[in-house]
Short mmCIF file of C-alpha atoms and ligand atoms in Angstrom, two decimals:
data_model
loop_
_atom_site.label_atom_id
_atom_site.label_comp_id
_atom_site.label_asym_id
_atom_site.label_seq_id
_atom_site.Cartn_x
_atom_site.Cartn_y
_atom_site.Cartn_z
CA MET S 1 102.94 127.53 74.29
CA LYS S 2 104.69 124.72 76.23
CA ARG S 3 102.15 122.36 77.89
CA ILE S 4 103.20 120.58 81.10
CA LEU S 5 101.04 118.09 82.93
CA ILE S 6 101.86 117.32 86.57
CA THR S 7 99.83 114.66 88.42
CA GLY S 8 99.35 115.09 92.21
CA ALA S 9 100.07 118.79 92.29
CA THR S 10 97.98 119.73 95.33
CA SER S 11 100.88 119.21 97.71
CA GLY S 12 104.59 118.55 98.23
CA ILE S 13 106.77 117.72 95.20
CA GLY S 14 103.98 118.13 92.63
CA ARG S 15 102.94 121.54 93.89
CA ALA S 16 106.54 122.73 94.06
CA THR S 17 107.19 121.49 90.53
CA ALA S 18 104.07 123.21 89.18
CA LEU S 19 105.19 126.50 90.67
CA LYS S 20 108.79 126.11 89.52
CA LEU S 21 107.78 125.38 85.96
CA ALA S 22 105.18 128.17 85.84
CA LYS S 23 106.61 130.71 83.43
CA PRO S 24 105.08 132.87 80.67
CA GLN S 25 104.32 131.00 77.42
CA THR S 26 103.62 127.86 79.46
CA GLN S 27 100.39 126.05 80.32
CA ILE S 28 100.61 124.12 83.54
CA ILE S 29 98.01 121.33 83.85
CA ILE S 30 97.65 120.24 87.44
CA THR S 31 95.77 117.28 88.86
CA GLY S 32 94.72 115.95 92.27
CA ARG S 33 91.59 114.98 94.16
CA ARG S 34 91.31 118.17 96.35
CA ALA S 35 89.47 120.73 94.24
CA GLU S 36 89.99 123.66 96.58
CA ARG S 37 93.72 123.14 96.70
CA LEU S 38 93.87 122.98 92.91
CA GLN S 39 92.14 126.37 92.72
CA GLU S 40 94.58 127.93 95.20
CA ILE S 41 97.62 126.61 93.37
CA ALA S 42 96.16 127.63 90.02
CA ALA S 43 96.03 131.26 91.29
CA GLU S 44 99.73 131.04 92.29
CA ILE S 45 100.63 129.61 88.90
CA GLN S 46 98.74 132.36 87.05
CA ALA S 47 100.43 135.00 89.23
CA ARG S 48 103.70 133.75 87.76
CA GLY S 49 102.49 134.50 84.22
CA ALA S 50 101.62 130.97 83.18
CA GLU S 51 98.23 129.60 82.08
CA CYS S 52 96.75 126.90 84.32
CA LEU S 53 94.24 124.11 83.83
CA THR S 54 93.01 122.17 86.81
CA LEU S 55 91.75 118.56 86.55
CA CYS S 56 90.21 117.16 89.66
CA PHE S 57 90.17 113.38 89.49
CA ASP S 58 91.54 110.16 90.99
CA VAL S 59 94.34 108.51 89.02
CA ARG S 60 93.18 105.13 90.34
CA SER S 61 90.15 105.33 88.13
CA LYS S 62 90.82 104.29 84.53
CA ASN S 63 87.56 105.95 83.45
CA GLU S 64 88.38 109.26 85.13
CA CYS S 65 91.88 109.20 83.58
CA ARG S 66 90.27 108.76 80.15
CA GLN S 67 87.57 111.40 80.77
CA TYR S 68 90.02 114.08 81.92
CA LEU S 69 93.21 113.31 79.99
CA GLU S 70 92.11 112.10 76.52
CA PRO S 71 90.70 115.56 75.61
CA LEU S 72 94.04 117.14 76.30
CA GLY S 73 95.72 115.70 73.22
CA ARG S 74 99.48 116.12 73.14
CA VAL S 75 101.38 117.77 75.96
CA ASP S 76 105.10 118.48 75.83
CA VAL S 77 105.89 117.24 79.35
CA LEU S 78 104.33 114.78 81.77
CA VAL S 79 105.50 114.55 85.34
CA ASN S 80 104.07 111.35 86.87
CA ASN S 81 104.14 112.37 90.51
CA ALA S 82 100.82 111.37 92.18
CA GLY S 83 101.59 108.73 94.74
CA LEU S 84 101.59 107.74 98.35
CA ALA S 85 102.84 105.41 101.07
CA ALA S 86 100.09 104.05 103.34
CA GLY S 87 101.13 102.31 106.56
CA LEU S 88 104.49 101.05 107.83
CA GLU S 89 103.95 97.44 109.04
CA HIS S 90 105.41 94.01 108.84
CA ILE S 91 103.94 91.96 106.05
CA ASP S 92 101.85 89.81 108.45
CA LYS S 93 100.14 92.91 109.89
CA GLY S 94 99.76 95.17 106.88
CA SER S 95 96.39 96.48 105.78
CA THR S 96 95.17 95.15 102.47
CA ALA S 97 93.30 98.43 101.93
CA ASP S 98 96.65 100.28 102.22
CA TRP S 99 98.27 97.86 99.79
CA ASP S 100 95.48 98.42 97.27
CA ALA S 101 95.84 102.20 97.62
CA MET S 102 99.57 102.10 96.94
CA ILE S 103 99.49 99.66 94.05
CA ASP S 104 96.43 101.30 92.46
CA THR S 105 97.92 104.79 92.71
CA ASN S 106 101.68 104.38 92.35
CA VAL S 107 101.62 101.68 89.72
CA LYS S 108 98.26 101.34 87.96
CA GLY S 109 97.49 105.12 88.15
CA LEU S 110 100.88 105.96 86.68
CA LEU S 111 100.27 103.42 83.88
CA TYR S 112 96.78 104.72 83.07
CA VAL S 113 98.08 108.28 82.79
CA THR S 114 101.14 107.24 80.79
CA ARG S 115 99.09 105.13 78.35
CA ILE S 116 96.96 108.11 77.39
CA ILE S 117 99.64 110.76 77.34
CA SER S 118 102.42 108.75 75.70
CA SER S 119 100.01 107.64 72.96
CA ALA S 120 99.09 111.29 72.21
CA MET S 121 102.80 112.18 72.14
CA VAL S 122 103.65 109.35 69.72
CA GLU S 123 100.69 110.15 67.53
CA ALA S 124 101.64 113.89 67.27
CA GLY S 125 105.20 112.93 66.24
CA GLN S 126 106.84 115.87 67.96
CA GLY S 127 108.63 114.03 70.75
CA GLY S 128 108.06 114.89 74.40
CA HIS S 129 109.47 114.33 77.87
CA ILE S 130 108.09 112.12 80.67
CA ILE S 131 109.52 112.20 84.18
CA ASN S 132 108.42 109.59 86.69
CA ILE S 133 108.81 110.17 90.44
CA GLY S 134 110.29 106.95 91.86
CA SER S 135 112.14 106.70 95.13
CA ILE S 136 115.25 105.26 96.74
CA ALA S 137 112.69 102.58 97.80
CA GLY S 138 112.70 101.64 94.11
CA THR S 139 116.01 99.85 94.48
CA GLU S 140 116.37 99.50 98.25
CA PRO S 141 113.64 97.53 100.02
CA TYR S 142 113.29 98.13 103.74
CA GLU S 143 111.59 96.50 106.73
CA ASN S 144 107.90 97.41 107.03
CA GLY S 145 107.82 98.80 103.54
CA ALA S 146 107.21 95.77 101.33
CA VAL S 147 104.35 97.10 99.27
CA TYR S 148 105.51 100.71 98.98
CA CYS S 149 108.96 99.46 98.00
CA ALA S 150 107.42 97.05 95.52
CA SER S 151 105.35 99.86 93.97
CA LYS S 152 108.47 102.02 93.55
CA HIS S 153 110.48 99.04 92.18
CA ALA S 154 107.69 98.85 89.60
CA VAL S 155 108.06 102.56 88.78
CA HIS S 156 111.83 101.97 88.34
CA ALA S 157 111.26 99.06 85.97
CA ILE S 158 108.48 100.80 84.07
CA SER S 159 110.69 103.93 83.63
CA GLN S 160 113.53 101.87 82.10
CA SER S 161 111.21 99.89 79.81
CA MET S 162 109.24 102.91 78.61
CA ARG S 163 112.48 104.75 77.84
CA ALA S 164 113.25 101.98 75.39
CA ASP S 165 109.65 101.84 74.10
CA LEU S 166 109.53 105.53 73.34
CA LEU S 167 113.07 105.97 71.85
CA SER S 168 111.89 105.79 68.29
CA ALA S 169 109.31 108.52 68.95
CA GLY S 170 111.97 110.86 70.30
CA ILE S 171 110.35 110.96 73.71
CA LYS S 172 112.72 111.38 76.67
CA VAL S 173 111.99 109.43 79.82
CA GLY S 174 113.64 110.26 83.13
CA GLU S 175 113.13 109.13 86.71
CA VAL S 176 113.73 111.09 89.90
CA ARG S 177 114.36 108.90 92.96
CA PRO S 178 114.44 110.94 96.16
CA GLY S 179 115.17 109.90 99.71
CA MET S 180 113.53 111.86 102.54
CA VAL S 181 111.55 114.90 101.42
CA GLU S 182 109.42 116.71 103.95
CA THR S 183 105.92 117.00 102.39
CA GLU S 184 102.55 115.55 103.42
CA PHE S 185 104.01 112.09 102.56
CA SER S 186 104.60 110.89 106.15
CA GLU S 187 101.32 112.37 107.40
CA VAL S 188 99.57 110.37 104.68
CA ARG S 189 101.67 107.26 105.43
CA PHE S 190 100.67 107.47 109.11
CA HIS S 191 97.02 108.17 108.34
CA GLY S 192 97.05 111.71 109.65
CA ASP S 193 99.28 111.24 112.70
CA LYS S 194 101.27 114.51 112.48
CA GLU S 195 103.37 113.80 115.56
CA ARG S 196 104.64 110.50 114.19
CA ALA S 197 105.13 112.10 110.83
CA ALA S 198 107.32 114.85 112.27
CA LYS S 199 109.58 112.26 113.91
CA VAL S 200 110.65 110.96 110.53
CA TYR S 201 112.52 114.23 109.91
CA SER S 202 113.76 114.87 113.46
CA GLY S 203 117.47 115.61 113.82
CA ILE S 204 118.07 116.14 110.10
CA THR S 205 117.39 118.77 107.46
CA PRO S 206 115.29 116.82 104.94
CA LEU S 207 114.91 117.64 101.26
CA THR S 208 112.03 119.94 100.29
CA GLY S 209 109.60 119.75 97.38
CA GLU S 210 111.52 122.71 95.95
CA ASP S 211 114.80 120.64 95.89
CA ILE S 212 113.05 118.03 93.73
CA ALA S 213 111.43 120.69 91.56
CA ASN S 214 114.84 122.19 90.85
CA ALA S 215 116.12 118.77 89.75
CA ILE S 216 113.16 118.34 87.44
CA ASP S 217 113.65 121.82 85.95
CA TRP S 218 117.31 120.88 85.25
CA MET S 219 116.34 117.57 83.64
CA LEU S 220 113.84 119.41 81.41
CA SER S 221 116.49 121.97 80.40
CA ALA S 222 118.98 119.43 79.07
CA PRO S 223 119.82 119.98 75.38
CA ALA S 224 117.90 117.95 72.79
CA HIS S 225 120.81 115.43 72.33
CA MET S 226 120.99 114.58 76.02
CA ASN S 227 118.61 112.77 78.39
CA VAL S 228 118.94 112.63 82.14
CA ASN S 229 117.91 109.03 82.74
CA GLU S 230 117.85 109.10 86.51
CA VAL S 231 118.51 111.40 89.39
CA VAL S 232 118.91 110.11 92.95
CA LEU S 233 118.67 112.77 95.65
CA MET S 234 119.03 112.43 99.40
CA PRO S 235 119.43 114.80 102.35
CA THR S 236 123.16 115.07 103.19
CA PRO S 237 122.83 113.06 106.43
CA GLN S 238 121.07 110.18 104.60
CA ALA S 239 123.00 107.52 102.71
CA GLY S 240 120.15 105.10 102.02
CA SER S 241 116.99 103.61 103.45
CA TYR S 242 118.84 102.26 106.47
CA TYR S 243 121.48 104.95 106.99
CA THR S 244 120.48 108.33 108.47
CA TYR S 245 122.84 110.23 110.77
CA ARG S 246 120.72 112.24 113.24
CA GLY S 247 123.63 113.86 115.18
P1 NDP A 1 102.28 114.50 99.21
O1 NDP A 1 101.43 113.65 100.05
O2 NDP A 1 102.65 115.84 99.70
O3 NDP A 1 101.69 114.66 97.74
C1 NDP A 1 101.12 113.61 97.04
C2 NDP A 1 100.30 114.12 95.89
O4 NDP A 1 99.75 113.01 95.16
C3 NDP A 1 99.15 114.99 96.31
O5 NDP A 1 99.01 116.06 95.43
C4 NDP A 1 97.93 114.07 96.17
O6 NDP A 1 96.80 114.79 95.77
C5 NDP A 1 98.37 113.19 94.99
N1 NDP A 1 97.64 111.91 94.96
C6 NDP A 1 97.71 110.91 95.86
N2 NDP A 1 96.81 109.96 95.52
C7 NDP A 1 96.21 110.34 94.43
C8 NDP A 1 95.17 109.79 93.61
N3 NDP A 1 94.60 108.62 93.87
N4 NDP A 1 94.74 110.50 92.54
C9 NDP A 1 95.27 111.71 92.28
N5 NDP A 1 96.23 112.32 92.94
C10 NDP A 1 96.70 111.60 94.05
O7 NDP A 1 103.62 113.63 98.98
P2 NDP A 1 104.91 113.90 98.05
O8 NDP A 1 104.92 115.16 97.42
O9 NDP A 1 106.10 113.56 98.93
O10 NDP A 1 104.80 112.69 97.04
C11 NDP A 1 104.82 112.85 95.65
C12 NDP A 1 105.55 111.66 95.05
O11 NDP A 1 106.89 111.61 95.52
C13 NDP A 1 104.93 110.31 95.40
O12 NDP A 1 104.93 109.51 94.24
C14 NDP A 1 105.90 109.74 96.44
O13 NDP A 1 105.87 108.33 96.48
C15 NDP A 1 107.21 110.27 95.93
N6 NDP A 1 108.30 110.34 96.91
C16 NDP A 1 108.19 111.04 98.08
C17 NDP A 1 109.23 111.06 98.96
C18 NDP A 1 109.15 111.75 100.21
O14 NDP A 1 110.00 111.46 101.16
N7 NDP A 1 108.25 112.69 100.46
C19 NDP A 1 110.51 110.37 98.64
C20 NDP A 1 110.53 109.66 97.41
C21 NDP A 1 109.44 109.62 96.55
P3 NDP A 1 95.34 114.64 96.37
O15 NDP A 1 95.43 114.12 97.77
O16 NDP A 1 94.69 116.01 96.29
O17 NDP A 1 94.65 113.70 95.44
C1 8X3 A 2 109.89 107.88 100.07
C2 8X3 A 2 111.21 107.70 100.77
O1 8X3 A 2 112.50 106.24 102.38
O2 8X3 A 2 110.16 106.75 102.95
O3 8X3 A 2 109.86 107.22 98.84
O4 8X3 A 2 110.65 105.18 101.19
S1 8X3 A 2 111.14 106.38 101.85
#
């Protein structure tokens, strides 16, 4: 039984990845803060022939991470996906509550989860695979995005360092760094303003959660002797944070 843990699977990229990887002989462990969503997605996962375990907790809480993740022991695969952008403001106007949410989730939450899961992988001595969801914002800072970009720069740095740290344990580490993906991401960034969120994707065909899930599936299917260190994916009309052709 292959065991795959995906954080932030109640929506978007995490949900699509959970469904893509849900196959017989697999246990999909999904996390998020919305209990009802977790139950709905669990039913879809089970309908695909996989087992499902739901863990409803907040990755910002070190204690909750310990409470829910330590009993799992070793998993084969961890997809560190839970994350968010909150706000889009110049540095002099940004909300410190938004900054805390991004740093606590995207950086500290990812670290808390990784500390527990990587340690169980190393201890079991059977290797493993960890995929972190970064962003093009992890190498390309943009106006109004200082703290989100900083958090994804951190994910980029952590991914590279942990790849080196875990080499001797035979644990693969990869990073997926997408550009625009239409999920609940922009709605969350704009604190529920759906109209403003929709404008982000106007005039282009953005990536979908399924596009990212397909890339993750491919990374996981690489032969034992090969690791996909990094995948950068953008919609065809996007060439970077500042370059989007909207026709
Ligand atoms: P969504 O908002 O659709 O999904 C985010 C997921 O993260 C949800 O399942 C949410 O679950 C979970 N999450 C957020 N905060 C917490 C928390 N404190 N504890 C536990 N789970 C949490 O966005 P995406 O699918 O787009 O985002 C997934 C990842 O992809 C993020 O790391 C994001 O930065 C990254 N990304 C997104 C891009 C995009 O354009 N959409 C581009 C590049 C990277 P719940 O609310 O139930 O807790
Ligand atoms: C999400 C993509 O360009 O909004 O990481 O930062 S972007």
